[in-house]
Amino acid sequence: MNTHLMVSDAEHFRIDYEINPYMDTEDQPDTGAAVAEHDAIIEAHRRAGRTVERMPSEPGCPDMVFTANAALVRRGRAVLGHPPAARANETEHYRRWLERRGYEVIEAPYAFSGQGDALPCGDILLAGSGWRTDPRMHDFLGERLGYDVVPLRTVDRRWYDLDLAVAVIGNPHTLAWCPEALDRPSRQRIERLGLELVEVSRAEAERFALNLVSDGDTVTMTRDAPRLAATLRNRGLRVVELPTTELAKGGGGIRCTALTLE
Ligand code: ARG
């Protein structure tokens, strides 16, 4: 899992609008530092043996570094994201990129945050809604991509995408999550999945602890969540911790910067 990724770059990363509670137009990223941070993430993916494809960012798309929101891809099919208006310009670029590579591209009929709100775990899809994804997308994704969908709802705008509150670790069936970030029925649904669960504190989750990429052997994550990093190491995973201070100004972390292609 997560061995083939699509990333963009941080050349045009800016805070031009505020569409999540972490963004503040008065607090701009330093472009040089952001590019270095992003390059280090890509380097870590490659060292972990993952294939990384790059799609250049566009000047009019200041959030394009966060490619996870582009789509949800499975077995040669891609359901395109349908983002908030401020990010609408990105979608055409993603569509063209995916089509050129031979993916069957499917339009999302409702608001959809792409992989930001859709975390595959084998044949199960953990799917968020409430902030960036219309709940009607869940059946649509189940049908078009062949998943059993587990609908989940986060309780606060801080968790505007599910990939801030839940992370699939794998190896073989482990999930890390911040229970407080989910409403009670969602918590129960997760507890009944029969997976091994690793709890993450609200404080670490707010520092993008769960916004990680795991292939089941190596976990690439922020260096701002030492407790989760230690827990995962104790479970036998290789953990690579990286700075994410510039990306955090956009309200994202490592998971947000990579779209999984398989
Ligand atoms: N500034 C971006 C937005 O609000 C951040 C997206 C982060 N992506 C994610 N998968 N959580 O859309």
PDB file of C-alpha atoms and ligand atoms in Angstrom:
ATOM      1  CA  MET A   1       0.000   0.000   0.000  1.00  0.00           C
ATOM      2  CA  ASN A   2       1.116   3.557  -0.742  1.00  0.00           C
ATOM      3  CA  THR A   3       3.981   2.405  -2.948  1.00  0.00           C
ATOM      4  CA  HIS A   4       3.042   4.569  -5.952  1.00  0.00           C
ATOM      5  CA  LEU A   5       2.423   8.232  -5.256  1.00  0.00           C
ATOM      6  CA  MET A   6       1.717  11.430  -7.157  1.00  0.00           C
ATOM      7  CA  VAL A   7       3.100  14.635  -5.699  1.00  0.00           C
ATOM      8  CA  SER A   8       3.352  18.224  -6.859  1.00  0.00           C
ATOM      9  CA  ASP A   9       5.706  20.920  -5.546  1.00  0.00           C
ATOM     10  CA  ALA A  10       5.679  23.866  -3.155  1.00  0.00           C
ATOM     11  CA  GLU A  11       6.852  26.550  -5.637  1.00  0.00           C
ATOM     12  CA  HIS A  12       3.480  28.319  -5.587  1.00  0.00           C
ATOM     13  CA  PHE A  13       2.393  27.413  -2.086  1.00  0.00           C
ATOM     14  CA  ARG A  14       0.829  30.487  -0.432  1.00  0.00           C
ATOM     15  CA  ILE A  15      -1.990  31.345   1.939  1.00  0.00           C
ATOM     16  CA  ASP A  16      -4.232  33.420  -0.331  1.00  0.00           C
ATOM     17  CA  TYR A  17      -7.496  32.492   1.452  1.00  0.00           C
ATOM     18  CA  GLU A  18      -8.586  30.784   4.671  1.00  0.00           C
ATOM     19  CA  ILE A  19     -10.629  27.640   4.092  1.00  0.00           C
ATOM     20  CA  ASN A  20      -9.567  25.758   7.207  1.00  0.00           C
ATOM     21  CA  PRO A  21      -8.841  26.943  10.759  1.00  0.00           C
ATOM     22  CA  TYR A  22      -5.077  26.529  10.413  1.00  0.00           C
ATOM     23  CA  MET A  23      -4.750  29.008   7.524  1.00  0.00           C
ATOM     24  CA  ASP A  24      -4.003  32.656   8.239  1.00  0.00           C
ATOM     25  CA  THR A  25      -3.220  35.011   5.350  1.00  0.00           C
ATOM     26  CA  GLU A  26      -1.037  36.993   7.784  1.00  0.00           C
ATOM     27  CA  ASP A  27       1.212  33.977   8.282  1.00  0.00           C
ATOM     28  CA  GLN A  28       2.779  33.099   4.924  1.00  0.00           C
ATOM     29  CA  PRO A  29       5.084  30.145   4.365  1.00  0.00           C
ATOM     30  CA  ASP A  30       8.685  30.820   3.448  1.00  0.00           C
ATOM     31  CA  THR A  31       8.900  29.474  -0.099  1.00  0.00           C
ATOM     32  CA  GLY A  32      12.485  28.249   0.183  1.00  0.00           C
ATOM     33  CA  ALA A  33      11.763  26.444   3.446  1.00  0.00           C
ATOM     34  CA  ALA A  34       8.523  24.980   2.084  1.00  0.00           C
ATOM     35  CA  VAL A  35      10.272  23.657  -1.034  1.00  0.00           C
ATOM     36  CA  ALA A  36      12.999  22.104   1.136  1.00  0.00           C
ATOM     37  CA  GLU A  37      10.413  20.535   3.433  1.00  0.00           C
ATOM     38  CA  HIS A  38       8.531  19.096   0.479  1.00  0.00           C
ATOM     39  CA  ASP A  39      11.698  17.827  -1.223  1.00  0.00           C
ATOM     40  CA  ALA A  40      12.681  16.032   1.985  1.00  0.00           C
ATOM     41  CA  ILE A  41       9.301  14.287   2.067  1.00  0.00           C
ATOM     42  CA  ILE A  42       9.740  13.073  -1.517  1.00  0.00           C
ATOM     43  CA  GLU A  43      13.256  11.916  -0.741  1.00  0.00           C
ATOM     44  CA  ALA A  44      11.913   9.946   2.244  1.00  0.00           C
ATOM     45  CA  HIS A  45       9.268   8.268   0.032  1.00  0.00           C
ATOM     46  CA  ARG A  46      11.953   7.261  -2.465  1.00  0.00           C
ATOM     47  CA  ARG A  47      14.249   5.921   0.259  1.00  0.00           C
ATOM     48  CA  ALA A  48      11.361   3.832   1.535  1.00  0.00           C
ATOM     49  CA  GLY A  49      11.191   2.310  -1.954  1.00  0.00           C
ATOM     50  CA  ARG A  50       8.053   4.110  -3.114  1.00  0.00           C
ATOM     51  CA  THR A  51       7.630   5.270  -6.705  1.00  0.00           C
ATOM     52  CA  VAL A  52       6.945   9.002  -6.859  1.00  0.00           C
ATOM     53  CA  GLU A  53       5.544  10.821  -9.887  1.00  0.00           C
ATOM     54  CA  ARG A  54       5.650  14.593  -9.997  1.00  0.00           C
ATOM     55  CA  MET A  55       3.064  16.945 -11.379  1.00  0.00           C
ATOM     56  CA  PRO A  56       4.189  20.581 -11.592  1.00  0.00           C
ATOM     57  CA  SER A  57       2.104  23.067  -9.586  1.00  0.00           C
ATOM     58  CA  GLU A  58       0.389  26.010 -11.272  1.00  0.00           C
ATOM     59  CA  PRO A  59       0.887  29.691 -10.345  1.00  0.00           C
ATOM     60  CA  GLY A  60      -2.858  30.279  -9.789  1.00  0.00           C
ATOM     61  CA  CYS A  61      -3.201  27.263  -7.481  1.00  0.00           C
ATOM     62  CA  PRO A  62      -1.590  28.059  -4.107  1.00  0.00           C
ATOM     63  CA  ASP A  63      -2.805  24.812  -2.466  1.00  0.00           C
ATOM     64  CA  MET A  64      -1.675  22.474  -5.213  1.00  0.00           C
ATOM     65  CA  VAL A  65       1.082  21.046  -3.043  1.00  0.00           C
ATOM     66  CA  PHE A  66      -1.751  19.114  -1.335  1.00  0.00           C
ATOM     67  CA  THR A  67      -2.390  16.573  -4.109  1.00  0.00           C
ATOM     68  CA  ALA A  68      -4.259  14.166  -1.826  1.00  0.00           C
ATOM     69  CA  ASN A  69      -7.398  16.183  -2.494  1.00  0.00           C
ATOM     70  CA  ALA A  70      -7.099  15.674  -6.268  1.00  0.00           C
ATOM     71  CA  ALA A  71      -8.966  12.377  -6.444  1.00  0.00           C
ATOM     72  CA  LEU A  72      -9.412   8.883  -5.084  1.00  0.00           C
ATOM     73  CA  VAL A  73      -7.725   6.327  -7.321  1.00  0.00           C
ATOM     74  CA  ARG A  74      -8.204   2.576  -7.482  1.00  0.00           C
ATOM     75  CA  ARG A  75      -7.371   0.008 -10.175  1.00  0.00           C
ATOM     76  CA  GLY A  76      -7.012   2.444 -13.045  1.00  0.00           C
ATOM     77  CA  ARG A  77     -10.041   4.536 -12.094  1.00  0.00           C
ATOM     78  CA  ALA A  78      -9.988   7.952 -10.515  1.00  0.00           C
ATOM     79  CA  VAL A  79     -12.925   9.762  -8.946  1.00  0.00           C
ATOM     80  CA  LEU A  80     -11.927  13.423  -9.154  1.00  0.00           C
ATOM     81  CA  GLY A  81     -12.129  15.645  -6.109  1.00  0.00           C
ATOM     82  CA  HIS A  82     -14.728  18.418  -6.018  1.00  0.00           C
ATOM     83  CA  PRO A  83     -13.076  20.964  -3.729  1.00  0.00           C
ATOM     84  CA  PRO A  84     -14.223  24.274  -2.192  1.00  0.00           C
ATOM     85  CA  ALA A  85     -14.500  27.130  -4.735  1.00  0.00           C
ATOM     86  CA  ALA A  86     -11.112  28.585  -3.749  1.00  0.00           C
ATOM     87  CA  ARG A  87      -9.406  25.426  -5.052  1.00  0.00           C
ATOM     88  CA  ALA A  88     -11.646  24.787  -8.063  1.00  0.00           C
ATOM     89  CA  ASN A  89      -8.883  25.777 -10.535  1.00  0.00           C
ATOM     90  CA  GLU A  90      -6.846  22.737  -9.593  1.00  0.00           C
ATOM     91  CA  THR A  91      -9.325  20.144 -10.778  1.00  0.00           C
ATOM     92  CA  GLU A  92      -8.781  20.601 -14.519  1.00  0.00           C
ATOM     93  CA  HIS A  93      -5.031  20.102 -14.093  1.00  0.00           C
ATOM     94  CA  TYR A  94      -5.552  16.881 -12.169  1.00  0.00           C
ATOM     95  CA  ARG A  95      -8.050  15.638 -14.710  1.00  0.00           C
ATOM     96  CA  ARG A  96      -5.619  16.158 -17.576  1.00  0.00           C
ATOM     97  CA  TRP A  97      -2.734  14.611 -15.703  1.00  0.00           C
ATOM     98  CA  LEU A  98      -4.729  11.493 -14.822  1.00  0.00           C
ATOM     99  CA  GLU A  99      -6.239  11.142 -18.303  1.00  0.00           C
ATOM    100  CA  ARG A 100      -2.852  11.433 -19.952  1.00  0.00           C
ATOM    101  CA  ARG A 101      -1.700   8.514 -17.849  1.00  0.00           C
ATOM    102  CA  GLY A 102      -4.626   6.407 -18.960  1.00  0.00           C
ATOM    103  CA  TYR A 103      -6.826   6.578 -15.867  1.00  0.00           C
ATOM    104  CA  GLU A 104     -10.554   6.428 -16.369  1.00  0.00           C
ATOM    105  CA  VAL A 105     -11.518   9.731 -14.793  1.00  0.00           C
ATOM    106  CA  ILE A 106     -14.926  10.008 -13.147  1.00  0.00           C
ATOM    107  CA  GLU A 107     -16.483  13.323 -12.138  1.00  0.00           C
ATOM    108  CA  ALA A 108     -17.696  13.627  -8.520  1.00  0.00           C
ATOM    109  CA  PRO A 109     -21.383  14.669  -8.496  1.00  0.00           C
ATOM    110  CA  TYR A 110     -21.138  16.275  -5.040  1.00  0.00           C
ATOM    111  CA  ALA A 111     -18.539  17.983  -2.851  1.00  0.00           C
ATOM    112  CA  PHE A 112     -15.645  15.582  -2.387  1.00  0.00           C
ATOM    113  CA  SER A 113     -12.250  16.053  -0.747  1.00  0.00           C
ATOM    114  CA  GLY A 114     -10.620  13.188  -2.642  1.00  0.00           C
ATOM    115  CA  GLN A 115      -8.316  10.993  -0.663  1.00  0.00           C
ATOM    116  CA  GLY A 116      -8.365  13.607   2.134  1.00  0.00           C
ATOM    117  CA  ASP A 117     -11.745  12.176   3.143  1.00  0.00           C
ATOM    118  CA  ALA A 118     -11.296   8.657   1.816  1.00  0.00           C
ATOM    119  CA  LEU A 119      -8.808   6.269   3.410  1.00  0.00           C
ATOM    120  CA  PRO A 120      -8.592   2.804   1.874  1.00  0.00           C
ATOM    121  CA  CYS A 121      -7.849  -0.066   4.240  1.00  0.00           C
ATOM    122  CA  GLY A 122      -7.898  -3.180   2.068  1.00  0.00           C
ATOM    123  CA  ASP A 123     -11.402  -3.436   0.615  1.00  0.00           C
ATOM    124  CA  ILE A 124     -12.773  -1.093   3.241  1.00  0.00           C
ATOM    125  CA  LEU A 125     -12.981   2.622   2.621  1.00  0.00           C
ATOM    126  CA  LEU A 126     -13.005   4.849   5.697  1.00  0.00           C
ATOM    127  CA  ALA A 127     -14.915   7.820   4.362  1.00  0.00           C
ATOM    128  CA  GLY A 128     -15.410  11.180   6.032  1.00  0.00           C
ATOM    129  CA  SER A 129     -18.133  13.742   5.495  1.00  0.00           C
ATOM    130  CA  GLY A 130     -19.499  16.905   6.999  1.00  0.00           C
ATOM    131  CA  TRP A 131     -16.959  19.531   5.986  1.00  0.00           C
ATOM    132  CA  ARG A 132     -15.509  18.882   2.551  1.00  0.00           C
ATOM    133  CA  THR A 133     -17.360  15.780   1.409  1.00  0.00           C
ATOM    134  CA  ASP A 134     -21.085  15.369   0.861  1.00  0.00           C
ATOM    135  CA  PRO A 135     -22.279  12.115   2.493  1.00  0.00           C
ATOM    136  CA  ARG A 136     -23.934  11.159  -0.796  1.00  0.00           C
ATOM    137  CA  MET A 137     -20.426  10.589  -2.137  1.00  0.00           C
ATOM    138  CA  HIS A 138     -20.065   7.495   0.029  1.00  0.00           C
ATOM    139  CA  ASP A 139     -22.394   5.252  -1.981  1.00  0.00           C
ATOM    140  CA  PHE A 140     -21.002   6.699  -5.169  1.00  0.00           C
ATOM    141  CA  LEU A 141     -17.444   5.759  -4.196  1.00  0.00           C
ATOM    142  CA  GLY A 142     -18.502   2.323  -3.003  1.00  0.00           C
ATOM    143  CA  GLU A 143     -20.193   1.634  -6.323  1.00  0.00           C
ATOM    144  CA  ARG A 144     -17.644   3.121  -8.687  1.00  0.00           C
ATOM    145  CA  LEU A 145     -14.509   1.884  -6.967  1.00  0.00           C
ATOM    146  CA  GLY A 146     -15.776  -1.306  -5.339  1.00  0.00           C
ATOM    147  CA  TYR A 147     -15.263  -0.529  -1.672  1.00  0.00           C
ATOM    148  CA  ASP A 148     -17.224  -1.368   1.464  1.00  0.00           C
ATOM    149  CA  VAL A 149     -17.663   2.107   2.839  1.00  0.00           C
ATOM    150  CA  VAL A 150     -17.473   2.904   6.556  1.00  0.00           C
ATOM    151  CA  PRO A 151     -18.978   6.387   6.953  1.00  0.00           C
ATOM    152  CA  LEU A 152     -17.319   8.570   9.561  1.00  0.00           C
ATOM    153  CA  ARG A 153     -17.951  12.068  10.836  1.00  0.00           C
ATOM    154  CA  THR A 154     -15.501  14.367  12.510  1.00  0.00           C
ATOM    155  CA  VAL A 155     -16.784  16.747  15.181  1.00  0.00           C
ATOM    156  CA  ASP A 156     -14.876  19.949  14.561  1.00  0.00           C
ATOM    157  CA  ARG A 157     -13.579  22.038  11.665  1.00  0.00           C
ATOM    158  CA  ARG A 158     -10.053  21.270  12.883  1.00  0.00           C
ATOM    159  CA  TRP A 159     -10.667  17.853  11.322  1.00  0.00           C
ATOM    160  CA  TYR A 160     -12.036  19.205   8.073  1.00  0.00           C
ATOM    161  CA  ASP A 161     -10.549  16.182   6.277  1.00  0.00           C
ATOM    162  CA  LEU A 162     -10.576  12.673   7.733  1.00  0.00           C
ATOM    163  CA  ASP A 163      -6.848  12.252   7.105  1.00  0.00           C
ATOM    164  CA  LEU A 164      -6.214  14.583  10.050  1.00  0.00           C
ATOM    165  CA  ALA A 165      -8.065  12.302  12.484  1.00  0.00           C
ATOM    166  CA  VAL A 166      -7.428   8.748  11.253  1.00  0.00           C
ATOM    167  CA  ALA A 167      -4.431   7.029   9.656  1.00  0.00           C
ATOM    168  CA  VAL A 168      -4.110   3.576   8.145  1.00  0.00           C
ATOM    169  CA  ILE A 169      -0.859   2.037   9.352  1.00  0.00           C
ATOM    170  CA  GLY A 170      -1.330  -1.462   7.899  1.00  0.00           C
ATOM    171  CA  ASN A 171       1.066  -4.137   9.100  1.00  0.00           C
ATOM    172  CA  PRO A 172      -1.327  -5.936   8.746  1.00  0.00           C
ATOM    173  CA  HIS A 173      -4.444  -4.271  10.126  1.00  0.00           C
ATOM    174  CA  THR A 174      -3.628  -1.330  12.308  1.00  0.00           C
ATOM    175  CA  LEU A 175      -5.296   2.063  12.471  1.00  0.00           C
ATOM    176  CA  ALA A 176      -4.117   5.083  14.384  1.00  0.00           C
ATOM    177  CA  TRP A 177      -6.798   7.551  15.367  1.00  0.00           C
ATOM    178  CA  CYS A 178      -7.842  10.379  17.604  1.00  0.00           C
ATOM    179  CA  PRO A 179     -11.150   9.159  19.094  1.00  0.00           C
ATOM    180  CA  GLU A 180     -12.135  12.652  20.296  1.00  0.00           C
ATOM    181  CA  ALA A 181     -12.130  13.885  16.728  1.00  0.00           C
ATOM    182  CA  LEU A 182     -15.052  11.618  15.764  1.00  0.00           C
ATOM    183  CA  ASP A 183     -18.695  11.550  16.797  1.00  0.00           C
ATOM    184  CA  ARG A 184     -19.921   8.646  18.888  1.00  0.00           C
ATOM    185  CA  PRO A 185     -21.462   6.484  16.121  1.00  0.00           C
ATOM    186  CA  SER A 186     -18.264   6.871  14.117  1.00  0.00           C
ATOM    187  CA  ARG A 187     -16.155   5.831  17.097  1.00  0.00           C
ATOM    188  CA  GLN A 188     -18.288   2.736  17.520  1.00  0.00           C
ATOM    189  CA  ARG A 189     -17.991   1.885  13.844  1.00  0.00           C
ATOM    190  CA  ILE A 190     -14.220   2.022  14.088  1.00  0.00           C
ATOM    191  CA  GLU A 191     -14.135  -0.053  17.272  1.00  0.00           C
ATOM    192  CA  ARG A 192     -16.224  -2.762  15.614  1.00  0.00           C
ATOM    193  CA  LEU A 193     -13.945  -3.165  12.614  1.00  0.00           C
ATOM    194  CA  GLY A 194     -11.761  -5.642  14.480  1.00  0.00           C
ATOM    195  CA  LEU A 195      -8.585  -3.741  13.651  1.00  0.00           C
ATOM    196  CA  GLU A 196      -5.774  -2.960  16.039  1.00  0.00           C
ATOM    197  CA  LEU A 197      -6.194   0.611  17.197  1.00  0.00           C
ATOM    198  CA  VAL A 198      -3.521   3.044  18.260  1.00  0.00           C
ATOM    199  CA  GLU A 199      -4.839   6.115  20.066  1.00  0.00           C
ATOM    200  CA  VAL A 200      -3.376   9.526  19.427  1.00  0.00           C
ATOM    201  CA  SER A 201      -3.917  12.511  21.720  1.00  0.00           C
ATOM    202  CA  ARG A 202      -5.813  15.528  20.522  1.00  0.00           C
ATOM    203  CA  ALA A 203      -2.674  17.639  20.996  1.00  0.00           C
ATOM    204  CA  GLU A 204      -0.570  15.472  18.686  1.00  0.00           C
ATOM    205  CA  ALA A 205      -3.398  15.092  16.178  1.00  0.00           C
ATOM    206  CA  GLU A 206      -3.659  18.891  15.975  1.00  0.00           C
ATOM    207  CA  ARG A 207       0.011  18.925  15.084  1.00  0.00           C
ATOM    208  CA  PHE A 208      -0.764  16.659  12.088  1.00  0.00           C
ATOM    209  CA  ALA A 209       0.451  13.438  13.749  1.00  0.00           C
ATOM    210  CA  LEU A 210      -2.058  11.345  11.818  1.00  0.00           C
ATOM    211  CA  ASN A 211      -1.400  12.991   8.491  1.00  0.00           C
ATOM    212  CA  LEU A 212       1.185  10.350   7.641  1.00  0.00           C
ATOM    213  CA  VAL A 213       2.037   7.945   4.836  1.00  0.00           C
ATOM    214  CA  SER A 214       2.554   4.310   5.782  1.00  0.00           C
ATOM    215  CA  ASP A 215       3.335   1.427   3.456  1.00  0.00           C
ATOM    216  CA  GLY A 216       3.090  -1.064   6.299  1.00  0.00           C
ATOM    217  CA  ASP A 217       6.852  -1.130   6.890  1.00  0.00           C
ATOM    218  CA  THR A 218       7.925   2.502   6.924  1.00  0.00           C
ATOM    219  CA  VAL A 219       5.846   5.342   8.330  1.00  0.00           C
ATOM    220  CA  THR A 220       6.692   8.825   7.059  1.00  0.00           C
ATOM    221  CA  MET A 221       5.340  11.367   9.522  1.00  0.00           C
ATOM    222  CA  THR A 222       5.813  14.770  11.114  1.00  0.00           C
ATOM    223  CA  ARG A 223       8.510  15.230  13.734  1.00  0.00           C
ATOM    224  CA  ASP A 224       5.980  17.078  15.907  1.00  0.00           C
ATOM    225  CA  ALA A 225       4.378  13.931  17.318  1.00  0.00           C
ATOM    226  CA  PRO A 226       7.058  12.047  19.264  1.00  0.00           C
ATOM    227  CA  ARG A 227       4.603   9.934  21.259  1.00  0.00           C
ATOM    228  CA  LEU A 228       2.964   8.445  18.188  1.00  0.00           C
ATOM    229  CA  ALA A 229       6.396   7.947  16.605  1.00  0.00           C
ATOM    230  CA  ALA A 230       7.583   6.013  19.667  1.00  0.00           C
ATOM    231  CA  THR A 231       4.441   3.883  19.774  1.00  0.00           C
ATOM    232  CA  LEU A 232       4.820   2.918  16.127  1.00  0.00           C
ATOM    233  CA  ARG A 233       8.507   2.069  16.599  1.00  0.00           C
ATOM    234  CA  ASN A 234       7.592  -0.168  19.523  1.00  0.00           C
ATOM    235  CA  ARG A 235       5.290  -2.013  17.155  1.00  0.00           C
ATOM    236  CA  GLY A 236       8.219  -2.764  14.875  1.00  0.00           C
ATOM    237  CA  LEU A 237       7.652  -0.116  12.236  1.00  0.00           C
ATOM    238  CA  ARG A 238      10.408   1.980  10.758  1.00  0.00           C
ATOM    239  CA  VAL A 239       9.494   5.621  11.436  1.00  0.00           C
ATOM    240  CA  VAL A 240      10.898   8.614   9.571  1.00  0.00           C
ATOM    241  CA  GLU A 241      10.088  11.964  11.199  1.00  0.00           C
ATOM    242  CA  LEU A 242      10.300  15.134   9.141  1.00  0.00           C
ATOM    243  CA  PRO A 243       9.695  18.864   9.701  1.00  0.00           C
ATOM    244  CA  THR A 244       6.286  20.077   8.488  1.00  0.00           C
ATOM    245  CA  THR A 245       6.140  23.622   9.862  1.00  0.00           C
ATOM    246  CA  GLU A 246       5.614  25.342   6.498  1.00  0.00           C
ATOM    247  CA  LEU A 247       2.976  22.883   5.263  1.00  0.00           C
ATOM    248  CA  ALA A 248       1.165  23.292   8.591  1.00  0.00           C
ATOM    249  CA  LYS A 249       0.466  26.931   7.672  1.00  0.00           C
ATOM    250  CA  GLY A 250      -1.786  25.590   4.918  1.00  0.00           C
ATOM    251  CA  GLY A 251      -3.466  23.202   7.325  1.00  0.00           C
ATOM    252  CA  GLY A 252      -1.785  20.116   5.946  1.00  0.00           C
ATOM    253  CA  GLY A 253       0.950  17.608   6.549  1.00  0.00           C
ATOM    254  CA  ILE A 254       2.683  14.717   4.858  1.00  0.00           C
ATOM    255  CA  ARG A 255      -0.375  12.644   3.879  1.00  0.00           C
ATOM    256  CA  CYS A 256      -1.938  15.693   2.188  1.00  0.00           C
ATOM    257  CA  THR A 257       1.012  16.062  -0.174  1.00  0.00           C
ATOM    258  CA  ALA A 258       0.689  12.668  -1.853  1.00  0.00           C
ATOM    259  CA  LEU A 259      -2.065  11.103  -3.926  1.00  0.00           C
ATOM    260  CA  THR A 260      -1.874   7.328  -3.846  1.00  0.00           C
ATOM    261  CA  LEU A 261      -2.117   5.843  -7.338  1.00  0.00           C
ATOM    262  CA  GLU A 262      -2.513   2.223  -6.290  1.00  0.00           C
TER     263      GLU A 262
HETATM  264  N1  ARG B   1      -5.091  24.322   2.459  1.00  0.00           N
HETATM  265  C1  ARG B   1      -5.591  23.064   2.001  1.00  0.00           C
HETATM  266  C2  ARG B   1      -7.105  23.064   2.052  1.00  0.00           C
HETATM  267  O1  ARG B   1      -7.650  23.605   2.978  1.00  0.00           O
HETATM  268  C3  ARG B   1      -5.021  21.937   2.786  1.00  0.00           C
HETATM  269  C4  ARG B   1      -5.433  20.586   2.303  1.00  0.00           C
HETATM  270  C5  ARG B   1      -4.891  19.460   3.126  1.00  0.00           C
HETATM  271  N2  ARG B   1      -5.209  18.214   2.584  1.00  0.00           N
HETATM  272  C6  ARG B   1      -5.599  17.151   3.285  1.00  0.00           C
HETATM  273  N3  ARG B   1      -5.709  16.019   2.668  1.00  0.00           N
HETATM  274  N4  ARG B   1      -5.958  17.220   4.540  1.00  0.00           N
HETATM  275  O2  ARG B   1      -7.750  22.526   1.189  1.00  0.00           O
END
